[in-house]
Amino acid sequence: MKPTGLVLLAAAALAVAPVAAHADDAALTPLQVPAKTLPVPTADISPGMQKFIAAPLNPDWNDLWKTGEETRAYADKQAAGVMKNVPGLLERMHVTSTPGTMGGVKVYTLTPATIPPENADKVLIHVHGGCYVLFPGEAGTPEGIMMAGFGHYKVISVDYRMPPEAYFPAAVDDAVDVYKEVLKTTPAKNVAFFGTSAGGALAIEMVLRAREKGLPVPGAIAPGTPMSDVTKTGDSFYTNEKVDNILVSRDGFCDAATVVYAKGHDLKDPLLSPVYGDMHGFPPAILTTGTRDLLLSNTVRVHRNLRRAGVAAELEVFEGQSHAQYQFDDRLPETKEAFGEIAMFFGEHLGH
Amino acid sequence: MKPTGLVLLAAAALAVAPVAAHADDAALTPLQVPAKTLPVPTADISPGMQKFIAAPLNPDWNDLWKTGEETRAYADKQAAGVMKNVPGLLERMHVTSTPGTMGGVKVYTLTPATIPPENADKVLIHVHGGCYVLFPGEAGTPEGIMMAGFGHYKVISVDYRMPPEAYFPAAVDDAVDVYKEVLKTTPAKNVAFFGTSAGGALAIEMVLRAREKGLPVPGAIAPGTPMSDVTKTGDSFYTNEKVDNILVSRDGFCDAATVVYAKGHDLKDPLLSPVYGDMHGFPPAILTTGTRDLLLSNTVRVHRNLRRAGVAAELEVFEGQSHAQYQFDDRLPETKEAFGEIAMFFGEHLGH
């Protein structure tokens, strides 16, 4: 019978009282979705990115670490692999990396070969991703190197303490200590925070924590696919489960690692799930995600909450990409595009 | 063995040569996704919108119309249902609707009770959705009414000809004829095009067609979840198949209807699949979609193509929503929010 369907179709173009009335009676019944086959999308996607999208599910997605010692053992082994690629990346990006400390926190200062005059008085603070437990030391710097290289900004990458050395709120506190030190020489309006995944969450958490400590908010932030909700809330935890080939599932390694970092602390605390933070008064923000990203929902929820709070916030969503794939290879056009968008956004908003 | 997974995890934070090398050898193997159960998302979603999200799949999704007579019979029956709700909508929105013709094309002029001085010299042209075959006559106006009411702009809603009365390119030509008429009294920079679904595609196609005819581009456009690619290309045609409860599938009624409208014309023509149009020189654009939208990919592809062409383009993605649900009920906060974003965008960009 057509009339039933009519109502739904009609709904697509207007406010339909009968639909609303009908909906009022409906329970919130879950949707059953059949098994499906997803071809690798190719339209408007570079061949290199197509191959990342075509990669099989991360075979370690269900490694559920339980202690800081376990996460650190994995992190150290992984970091050794990452470090093999850092020299080549620094060379391609024409960036130099200098280790040091700021406010008692270990950092890497990433300096591009050329800094245009309008960027000379700006400082970007980078907080790396890795579920709050991965990428210790210089292994945490690649995203910062790309930002410095593509954006031609000076970047300070925070080597925040991680389990088992330290637990919540060490990461955000270390990052805010670095910010406090930066503020001694650079006005807040000339500083931006950025990072991806846990780093995306940290970029938001830093604003919340800075405010708690009476510090000014920075001039802009760029949270990339932020782990903004670690309470397993967000529709794409379900819709993109086993579609995202990096994180794979809400029940995978990354949430388990965050539980290790949280060490019993309430996961709904805005310093762990910043989507629950009050975003009024936040600085301009640019968010980045992909249509297959397990954290698509938790990126758009932050975007919408920022907009609802009246904040200038932009959203970039890449076709077909899973979690954080926009920063997997500096040689792909999508990577240059993603960092280019962020750099342009910082150019528009910093200093004002 | 952890080392294999390490490589993929490492990729999440840097440019990883070994991964790229490995990926070069991989074929573009489709991904098999198991059946799943999707709970209705509730976080950051109003109770009314939760109910739309919880609605079962549109039972008519696989009605595959073959002729203009079939589509019109359905459209007329549906329009009668829609019309029952138009008076209440006009009243709630404080908008008056006046039928007329412009440039020989039937239109409805939608005038809000109050128009602020800064909007008094602006005109918005509305092109309704409905797969190029639905919502004839005043049944096509509800989105225009909401824009007039929420945005406080004068809106001209185009009642473009549809099958079986006329086929491709009647819709875009009628809309451009109205634009041409509007230009006699209003400078292009003070005019915006907007619409959803087929109307979202038409808002883009109008720019392409206007340019072909030597007309200036308008001051801004707002394509809502545009049917920007009717060649069945776009990742969310697969990822959101049977997740979107309105369109449901790329093999459903809406693409079938578009084939009726195209009447044998090449579906890859940018006047049918505007994602393939040259977007250099386009006016500022704001796009709207939802995470469960079957056309999520075809919205973000347009957004990215606009950005790649250097156009000021913004993207709004609503958590959990299927196709066009942001305009289902004027009484929901998400509806007010979606139209509010568009109105604010027009306010920033029109007149410059």
XYZ file of C-alpha atoms in Angstrom:
704
model
C 0.000 0.000 0.000
C 1.470 3.312 -1.056
C -0.232 5.630 1.480
C 1.905 4.421 4.389
C 5.092 5.111 2.536
C 3.715 8.362 1.264
C 3.834 9.762 4.706
C 7.531 9.118 5.069
C 8.299 10.412 1.613
C 6.247 13.494 2.228
C 8.232 14.025 5.348
C 11.318 14.571 3.253
C 10.051 17.947 2.174
C 7.963 19.325 4.962
C 6.839 19.414 8.519
C 4.352 16.606 8.661
C 2.023 16.533 11.595
C 0.800 12.954 10.950
C 4.369 11.635 10.957
C 5.152 13.363 14.205
C 1.968 12.005 15.722
C 2.811 8.517 14.526
C 6.363 8.800 15.773
C 5.180 9.718 19.232
C 3.777 6.242 19.611
C 6.863 4.440 18.420
C 9.350 2.899 20.782
C 12.997 3.513 20.026
C 13.363 0.156 18.306
C 16.911 -0.705 17.160
C 17.463 -1.148 13.424
C 18.572 -4.513 12.081
C 21.046 -4.088 9.239
C 21.934 -7.076 7.067
C 25.496 -8.123 6.263
C 26.934 -6.230 3.330
C 29.865 -5.950 0.970
C 31.527 -2.549 0.676
C 33.478 -1.908 -2.513
C 36.492 0.359 -2.098
C 35.367 3.861 -3.074
C 37.517 5.496 -5.740
C 35.705 8.662 -6.898
C 37.483 11.819 -5.730
C 39.994 9.660 -3.798
C 43.699 9.397 -4.660
C 45.086 5.945 -5.575
C 47.282 5.963 -2.471
C 44.323 6.715 -0.216
C 42.252 4.060 -1.954
C 44.852 1.553 -0.826
C 44.641 2.674 2.795
C 40.866 2.371 2.567
C 41.237 -1.103 1.036
C 43.487 -2.370 3.836
C 41.997 -5.216 5.877
C 40.763 -4.601 9.414
C 43.580 -3.845 11.840
C 44.367 -7.377 13.089
C 45.156 -6.115 16.592
C 41.893 -4.253 17.048
C 40.757 -6.468 19.873
C 43.955 -6.440 21.915
C 42.555 -5.298 25.206
C 45.393 -4.040 27.364
C 44.815 -3.999 31.093
C 47.829 -2.261 32.624
C 50.182 0.593 31.946
C 53.020 -1.880 31.715
C 51.246 -3.710 28.888
C 50.458 -0.531 26.977
C 54.005 0.715 27.391
C 55.511 -2.555 26.121
C 53.383 -2.275 22.976
C 54.056 1.453 22.654
C 57.823 1.024 22.857
C 57.903 -1.674 20.216
C 55.635 0.369 17.949
C 57.631 3.557 18.519
C 60.784 1.837 17.309
C 59.022 1.130 14.016
C 57.709 4.666 13.738
C 61.138 6.150 14.358
C 62.521 4.486 11.255
C 60.335 6.819 9.212
C 60.799 10.070 11.091
C 64.091 11.129 9.432
C 62.581 10.779 5.946
C 59.497 12.694 6.980
C 61.566 15.525 8.472
C 63.556 15.698 5.253
C 60.527 15.747 2.957
C 58.800 18.363 5.105
C 61.981 20.485 5.493
C 61.485 20.544 9.231
C 64.051 20.324 12.045
C 63.187 18.657 15.347
C 64.807 19.820 18.594
C 64.139 18.064 21.905
C 63.855 20.148 25.065
C 61.655 20.855 28.063
C 59.091 23.578 28.702
C 57.497 24.090 32.085
C 59.156 20.855 33.171
C 57.534 18.875 30.345
C 59.401 17.140 27.533
C 58.721 18.683 24.129
C 60.013 18.631 20.562
C 60.232 21.982 18.838
C 59.495 21.482 15.146
C 60.750 24.295 12.961
C 60.016 24.537 9.238
C 62.709 25.779 6.852
C 60.641 28.838 6.027
C 58.178 30.716 8.217
C 56.309 33.546 6.470
C 56.225 36.889 8.342
C 52.541 36.509 9.288
C 53.308 33.211 11.053
C 56.486 34.367 12.774
C 54.743 35.390 15.999
C 52.453 32.317 16.121
C 53.000 29.048 18.002
C 51.078 25.808 17.501
C 51.005 23.308 20.365
C 50.710 19.717 19.185
C 49.254 16.932 21.328
C 49.759 13.555 19.666
C 47.218 10.765 19.478
C 47.463 7.106 20.472
C 44.705 6.421 22.980
C 46.651 8.262 25.714
C 49.208 5.442 25.860
C 50.988 5.210 22.482
C 53.733 7.162 20.657
C 56.134 8.101 23.450
C 59.065 10.412 22.741
C 59.858 11.492 19.195
C 57.445 8.850 17.829
C 54.707 11.276 18.792
C 55.924 14.023 16.494
C 54.971 13.040 12.897
C 51.637 14.914 12.873
C 53.431 17.928 14.305
C 56.107 17.643 11.622
C 53.447 17.624 8.898
C 51.709 20.646 10.389
C 54.999 22.532 10.589
C 55.934 21.529 7.046
C 52.606 22.016 5.280
C 51.510 25.004 7.368
C 54.858 26.791 7.824
C 54.305 27.354 11.491
C 56.552 26.701 14.482
C 55.124 23.695 16.308
C 55.793 22.547 19.851
C 54.936 18.870 20.181
C 54.201 17.813 23.750
C 55.746 14.520 24.855
C 53.254 14.210 27.687
C 53.697 11.531 30.354
C 51.844 8.258 29.752
C 51.134 5.025 31.637
C 52.775 3.450 33.551
C 54.810 6.591 34.289
C 51.683 8.674 34.912
C 47.918 8.426 34.571
C 44.935 10.773 34.192
C 45.104 13.783 34.144
C 48.841 13.774 33.358
C 48.414 14.212 29.601
C 46.222 17.294 29.723
C 48.125 18.757 32.661
C 51.471 18.398 30.918
C 50.038 20.009 27.788
C 48.581 22.907 29.758
C 51.911 23.381 31.552
C 53.548 23.773 28.152
C 50.817 26.242 27.138
C 51.444 28.252 30.307
C 55.112 28.446 29.413
C 54.324 29.484 25.821
C 52.089 32.266 27.163
C 55.142 33.888 28.751
C 56.339 34.929 25.298
C 53.284 34.618 23.022
C 49.797 36.080 23.530
C 47.031 33.486 23.738
C 45.406 34.775 20.531
C 48.583 33.744 18.661
C 48.564 30.165 19.963
C 46.661 27.159 18.595
C 46.213 23.624 19.921
C 45.920 20.657 17.566
C 46.031 16.884 17.522
C 44.229 13.784 16.314
C 42.249 11.033 18.078
C 43.301 11.199 21.755
C 45.228 14.263 20.601
C 42.005 15.717 19.208
C 40.340 15.138 22.554
C 43.336 16.670 24.332
C 43.130 19.806 22.168
C 39.608 20.313 23.550
C 40.465 19.176 27.080
C 43.324 21.694 27.142
C 40.843 24.531 26.601
C 38.640 23.229 29.427
C 41.605 22.737 31.762
C 43.219 26.062 30.866
C 39.965 27.802 31.674
C 39.717 25.951 34.994
C 43.177 27.284 35.833
C 42.257 30.847 34.918
C 44.334 30.916 31.735
C 43.023 32.569 28.549
C 41.743 30.354 25.749
C 44.017 30.073 22.699
C 43.296 31.719 19.341
C 42.105 28.542 17.625
C 42.026 24.754 17.944
C 42.043 21.907 15.439
C 40.721 18.679 16.954
C 41.123 15.894 14.396
C 38.623 13.029 14.809
C 38.635 13.551 18.575
C 38.019 10.737 21.073
C 35.451 13.122 22.446
C 33.299 10.486 24.117
C 34.856 7.401 25.690
C 31.586 6.267 27.276
C 30.679 4.291 24.126
C 28.117 6.896 23.122
C 27.856 8.070 19.502
C 25.972 6.534 16.562
C 29.003 5.784 14.386
C 30.360 3.467 17.105
C 27.619 1.210 15.730
C 27.153 2.279 12.095
C 30.880 2.197 11.364
C 31.752 -0.817 13.504
C 33.853 -3.177 11.367
C 33.650 -0.557 8.610
C 36.476 1.577 10.052
C 39.593 -0.517 9.385
C 41.784 1.263 11.958
C 39.864 1.425 15.235
C 37.383 -1.226 14.020
C 35.159 -1.283 17.097
C 34.118 0.629 20.145
C 35.102 -2.487 22.075
C 38.655 -2.455 20.759
C 42.150 -1.545 21.881
C 41.733 2.209 21.978
C 38.918 2.412 24.502
C 40.655 -0.266 26.568
C 43.815 1.831 26.566
C 41.868 4.884 27.676
C 40.484 2.909 30.598
C 44.076 2.135 31.567
C 44.931 5.857 31.395
C 41.774 6.866 33.312
C 42.744 4.470 36.129
C 39.268 4.339 37.627
C 38.369 7.979 37.001
C 34.829 8.683 35.708
C 34.966 8.317 31.914
C 32.283 10.970 31.541
C 34.550 13.642 33.024
C 34.952 16.306 30.292
C 38.708 15.898 30.655
C 38.246 12.346 29.295
C 35.059 12.820 27.243
C 35.258 16.468 26.250
C 32.001 16.384 24.274
C 30.405 16.872 27.708
C 32.367 20.050 28.378
C 30.798 23.510 28.267
C 31.855 24.917 24.907
C 30.614 28.464 25.370
C 33.512 30.854 24.931
C 35.612 28.341 23.009
C 37.980 29.652 20.351
C 37.335 28.996 16.635
C 37.732 25.300 15.836
C 38.251 23.171 12.733
C 37.411 19.462 12.957
C 38.410 16.695 10.566
C 37.028 13.180 10.052
C 36.059 10.628 7.372
C 32.803 8.969 6.366
C 34.021 5.522 7.573
C 35.530 6.898 10.786
C 34.390 5.107 13.945
C 34.539 8.566 15.532
C 32.495 10.317 12.819
C 29.667 10.871 15.282
C 31.953 12.046 18.026
C 33.496 14.536 15.643
C 30.175 15.913 14.392
C 28.770 16.002 17.932
C 31.635 18.281 18.985
C 31.109 20.381 15.865
C 27.418 20.782 16.545
C 27.942 21.472 20.251
C 30.430 24.178 19.352
C 27.997 25.686 16.857
C 25.172 25.487 19.407
C 27.448 27.422 21.774
C 27.931 30.100 19.105
C 31.518 29.179 18.262
C 32.979 29.609 14.753
C 33.566 25.950 13.932
C 34.255 24.203 10.641
C 33.974 20.560 9.745
C 35.938 18.678 7.081
C 34.800 15.134 6.238
C 36.838 13.016 3.837
C 35.087 10.538 1.570
C 35.663 6.895 2.492
C 38.345 7.455 5.094
C 38.521 5.530 8.358
C 39.948 6.943 11.568
C 42.745 9.475 11.062
C 43.676 8.256 7.581
C 44.024 11.870 6.420
C 47.395 11.895 8.146
C 48.773 8.477 7.246
C 51.143 9.523 4.463
C 52.466 13.013 3.824
C 52.838 12.153 0.141
C 49.094 11.776 -0.502
C 47.044 14.729 -1.733
C 44.405 14.222 0.959
C 47.067 14.679 3.644
C 48.278 17.908 2.125
C 44.642 18.984 1.805
C 43.753 18.192 5.425
C 46.760 20.054 6.840
C 46.247 22.838 4.296
C 42.691 23.369 5.560
C 43.905 23.561 9.148
C 46.748 25.923 8.272
C 44.355 28.186 6.343
C 41.948 28.165 9.280
C 44.738 29.110 11.688
C 45.779 31.846 9.254
C 42.270 33.278 9.328
C 41.735 33.075 13.066
C 45.039 33.418 14.921
C 46.037 36.892 16.030
C 42.524 38.269 16.329
C 51.504 -11.496 16.410
C 51.587 -7.827 17.351
C 54.112 -6.536 14.804
C 51.639 -6.749 11.886
C 49.090 -4.681 13.721
C 51.779 -2.318 14.869
C 52.225 -1.075 11.370
C 48.597 -0.081 10.998
C 48.464 1.477 14.432
C 51.624 3.382 13.761
C 50.005 4.690 10.633
C 47.438 6.481 12.754
C 49.989 9.058 13.725
C 52.465 9.394 10.899
C 53.562 8.913 7.368
C 54.622 5.303 7.326
C 56.658 4.195 4.372
C 56.270 0.435 5.078
C 52.491 0.735 5.088
C 52.492 2.602 1.806
C 54.789 -0.006 0.295
C 52.554 -2.784 1.550
C 49.443 -1.005 0.323
C 50.905 -0.736 -3.177
C 50.685 -4.492 -3.481
C 47.117 -4.778 -2.247
C 44.191 -5.161 -4.585
C 41.143 -3.051 -3.842
C 39.389 -5.885 -2.053
C 35.836 -5.122 -0.910
C 35.163 -5.222 2.820
C 32.715 -7.758 4.217
C 30.672 -6.272 7.044
C 28.611 -8.546 9.273
C 24.937 -7.961 10.069
C 24.461 -5.583 12.961
C 21.953 -4.016 15.322
C 21.908 -0.244 15.533
C 20.427 1.240 18.712
C 18.670 4.568 18.222
C 21.178 7.261 19.142
C 19.957 9.699 21.774
C 22.937 11.810 22.866
C 22.686 15.411 21.635
C 19.475 14.499 19.747
C 16.021 15.863 20.602
C 13.289 13.348 21.586
C 11.310 14.232 18.438
C 14.280 13.612 16.188
C 15.037 10.359 18.010
C 11.601 9.194 16.910
C 12.255 10.034 13.258
C 15.544 8.160 13.524
C 13.745 5.215 15.123
C 11.147 4.964 12.329
C 11.268 1.713 10.344
C 12.636 1.675 6.801
C 10.395 3.533 4.341
C 8.165 0.659 3.153
C 7.990 2.078 -0.393
C 11.735 2.357 -0.829
C 11.821 -0.191 -3.620
C 8.922 1.146 -5.682
C 10.667 1.504 -8.996
C 8.618 3.808 -11.186
C 9.157 3.523 -14.928
C 7.144 6.367 -16.501
C 6.234 9.979 -15.879
C 2.607 8.930 -15.594
C 3.472 6.580 -12.742
C 5.541 9.158 -10.904
C 2.839 11.789 -11.331
C 0.104 9.507 -10.005
C 2.164 8.907 -6.880
C 3.151 12.570 -6.620
C -0.445 13.780 -6.820
C -1.644 11.432 -4.120
C 1.283 12.361 -1.909
C 0.815 16.091 -2.539
C -2.745 15.886 -1.308
C -1.459 14.548 2.008
C 1.252 17.184 2.213
C -1.215 19.988 1.559
C -3.145 19.117 4.699
C -0.170 20.348 6.696
C 0.767 23.453 4.750
C -1.748 25.841 6.396
C -0.534 24.952 9.881
C 3.078 25.358 8.819
C 2.399 28.770 7.270
C 0.703 29.816 10.478
C 3.454 28.595 12.780
C 6.113 30.215 10.588
C 4.160 33.483 10.159
C 4.603 33.262 6.406
C 2.181 34.086 3.592
C 2.244 32.160 0.316
C 1.260 33.834 -2.951
C 1.095 31.905 -6.226
C 2.231 33.584 -9.410
C 4.525 33.249 -12.422
C 7.995 34.603 -13.082
C 9.657 34.311 -16.494
C 6.765 32.104 -17.506
C 7.385 29.676 -14.635
C 4.965 28.955 -11.813
C 6.236 30.130 -8.439
C 5.084 30.690 -4.871
C 6.307 33.837 -3.214
C 6.786 33.159 0.483
C 6.855 36.282 2.604
C 7.628 36.256 6.333
C 5.733 38.565 8.659
C 8.910 40.457 9.459
C 11.931 41.078 7.250
C 14.824 42.877 8.944
C 16.318 45.818 7.025
C 19.497 43.905 6.099
C 17.396 41.213 4.390
C 14.998 43.582 2.637
C 17.016 43.694 -0.602
C 17.771 39.938 -0.665
C 15.874 37.180 -2.473
C 16.222 33.440 -1.906
C 15.224 31.091 -4.720
C 13.971 27.729 -3.468
C 14.064 24.552 -5.559
C 12.195 21.759 -3.845
C 13.301 18.148 -3.621
C 11.512 14.927 -4.535
C 13.707 13.060 -7.012
C 12.730 15.536 -9.793
C 9.198 14.059 -9.875
C 7.521 14.671 -6.492
C 5.887 17.639 -4.730
C 4.088 19.468 -7.537
C 2.425 22.798 -6.878
C 2.213 24.177 -3.369
C 3.243 20.797 -1.946
C 6.774 21.812 -2.957
C 6.847 24.850 -0.701
C 7.292 23.626 2.923
C 11.104 23.900 2.912
C 10.750 27.384 1.416
C 8.232 28.305 4.096
C 10.620 27.188 6.831
C 13.489 29.164 5.289
C 11.312 32.271 5.048
C 10.060 31.828 8.596
C 13.279 30.874 10.358
C 15.524 33.080 8.224
C 13.277 36.117 7.739
C 13.991 36.322 4.038
C 11.665 36.645 1.066
C 11.669 33.270 -0.694
C 10.565 32.439 -4.218
C 9.778 28.745 -4.467
C 9.968 27.404 -8.021
C 7.167 25.066 -9.060
C 9.279 23.659 -11.901
C 7.724 21.380 -14.491
C 7.995 17.659 -13.819
C 7.273 14.378 -15.648
C 5.121 13.636 -17.537
C 4.619 17.322 -18.351
C 8.326 17.843 -19.012
C 11.631 16.015 -18.627
C 15.320 16.882 -18.284
C 16.454 19.683 -18.301
C 13.069 21.295 -17.546
C 13.650 21.569 -13.778
C 16.953 23.419 -13.951
C 15.835 25.508 -16.926
C 12.667 26.640 -15.180
C 14.649 27.533 -12.081
C 17.210 29.502 -14.105
C 14.391 31.320 -15.912
C 13.095 32.439 -12.530
C 16.614 33.518 -11.538
C 16.904 35.534 -14.759
C 13.667 37.298 -13.878
C 14.820 37.970 -10.317
C 18.031 39.509 -11.688
C 15.971 42.241 -13.325
C 15.327 43.754 -9.907
C 17.968 42.234 -7.609
C 21.743 42.059 -8.121
C 23.142 38.516 -8.275
C 25.172 39.062 -5.099
C 21.875 39.527 -3.212
C 20.360 36.258 -4.448
C 20.799 32.752 -3.016
C 19.688 29.322 -4.269
C 18.717 26.582 -1.845
C 17.005 23.201 -1.752
C 17.306 19.661 -0.473
C 17.915 16.300 -2.165
C 17.018 16.824 -5.852
C 16.588 20.444 -4.779
C 20.128 20.406 -3.394
C 21.377 19.100 -6.723
C 19.316 21.730 -8.533
C 20.850 24.534 -6.442
C 24.244 23.446 -7.815
C 22.977 22.732 -11.318
C 21.451 26.232 -11.442
C 24.905 27.738 -10.941
C 26.340 25.568 -13.723
C 23.451 26.349 -16.067
C 23.399 30.068 -15.251
C 27.087 30.230 -16.065
C 26.532 28.398 -19.363
C 23.967 31.046 -20.222
C 26.295 33.900 -19.380
C 24.457 34.877 -16.203
C 26.354 35.893 -13.060
C 26.579 33.402 -10.202
C 24.425 34.172 -7.149
C 25.777 35.428 -3.839
C 25.512 32.073 -2.048
C 23.974 28.610 -2.291
C 22.748 26.091 0.269
C 22.560 22.578 -1.196
C 21.026 20.273 1.405
C 22.063 16.614 1.066
C 22.261 17.012 -2.722
C 21.610 14.159 -5.137
C 24.955 15.192 -6.550
C 25.770 11.861 -8.165
C 23.036 9.697 -9.681
C 25.507 7.236 -11.222
C 25.476 5.167 -8.035
C 28.912 6.420 -7.074
C 29.677 7.442 -3.476
C 30.723 5.304 -0.514
C 27.679 5.959 1.669
C 25.444 4.386 -1.004
C 26.982 1.205 0.421
C 27.870 2.032 4.030
C 24.459 3.572 4.750
C 22.365 1.184 2.664
C 19.485 -0.010 4.846
C 20.786 2.318 7.553
C 19.138 5.426 6.059
C 15.433 4.882 6.760
C 14.203 7.369 4.134
C 16.007 6.636 0.860
C 17.112 3.202 2.151
C 19.099 2.144 -0.934
C 20.823 3.395 -4.027
C 18.610 0.939 -5.880
C 15.412 2.492 -4.587
C 12.651 4.785 -5.743
C 14.616 8.011 -5.896
C 17.237 6.941 -8.400
C 14.520 5.224 -10.431
C 12.560 8.472 -10.500
C 15.598 10.378 -11.645
C 16.013 7.955 -14.531
C 12.410 8.772 -15.510
C 13.233 12.499 -15.400
C 16.518 12.034 -17.329
C 14.625 10.218 -20.089
C 17.693 8.596 -21.596
C 20.068 11.499 -21.010
C 23.566 10.655 -19.718
C 23.296 10.455 -15.914
C 26.862 11.712 -15.582
C 25.937 15.069 -17.127
C 26.731 17.708 -14.449
C 23.157 18.932 -14.833
C 22.076 15.549 -13.388
C 25.165 14.657 -11.335
C 26.540 18.067 -10.413
C 29.452 16.636 -8.422
C 31.100 16.324 -11.856
C 30.672 20.040 -12.599
C 33.576 22.484 -12.547
C 33.224 24.278 -9.215
C 35.853 26.955 -9.737
C 34.250 30.355 -9.377
C 31.296 29.025 -7.407
C 29.714 31.259 -4.771
C 30.026 30.463 -1.049
C 28.098 27.303 -0.175
C 26.728 25.656 2.955
C 25.921 21.934 2.812
C 23.841 19.921 5.264
C 23.595 16.149 5.828
C 23.387 13.480 8.556
C 25.625 10.619 9.626
C 23.076 8.002 8.479
C 22.251 9.816 5.221
C 22.514 7.658 2.101
C 23.855 10.815 0.446
C 26.442 11.582 3.145
C 29.236 10.820 0.673
C 27.660 12.819 -2.096
C 27.346 15.769 0.226
C 30.925 15.607 1.479
C 32.229 15.042 -2.065
C 30.604 18.300 -3.175
C 31.990 20.030 -0.098
C 35.508 18.785 -0.766
C 35.312 19.584 -4.483
C 34.215 23.113 -3.639
C 37.078 23.482 -1.172
C 39.525 22.055 -3.710
C 38.267 24.723 -6.119
C 39.000 27.398 -3.512
C 35.360 28.109 -2.658
C 34.239 29.193 0.833
C 32.156 26.147 1.720
C 30.806 24.921 5.036
C 29.509 21.519 6.018
C 26.946 20.713 8.703
C 26.459 17.046 9.624
C 23.730 16.034 12.053
C 24.256 13.101 14.386
C 22.189 10.021 13.509
C 19.963 11.637 10.886
C 18.988 9.917 7.655
C 18.278 11.727 4.409
C 16.835 15.221 4.874
C 15.504 14.590 8.372
C 16.732 18.023 9.470
C 13.653 19.472 7.724
C 10.968 16.959 8.696
C 9.292 18.967 11.438
C 9.583 22.705 12.002
C 8.892 22.145 15.703
C 12.122 20.230 16.358
C 15.235 22.053 17.563
C 17.393 20.416 14.873
C 15.170 21.914 12.176
C 15.478 25.383 13.617
C 19.201 24.805 13.940
C 19.660 23.654 10.324
C 17.737 26.582 8.872
C 19.399 28.916 11.361
C 22.830 27.863 10.107
C 21.801 28.499 6.512
C 20.237 31.870 7.335
C 23.360 32.931 9.212
C 25.524 31.827 6.300
C 23.405 33.832 3.861
C 23.620 36.787 6.229
C 27.426 36.583 6.157
C 27.787 36.111 2.421
C 24.950 37.783 0.552
C 25.515 41.315 -0.648
C 29.303 41.064 -0.925
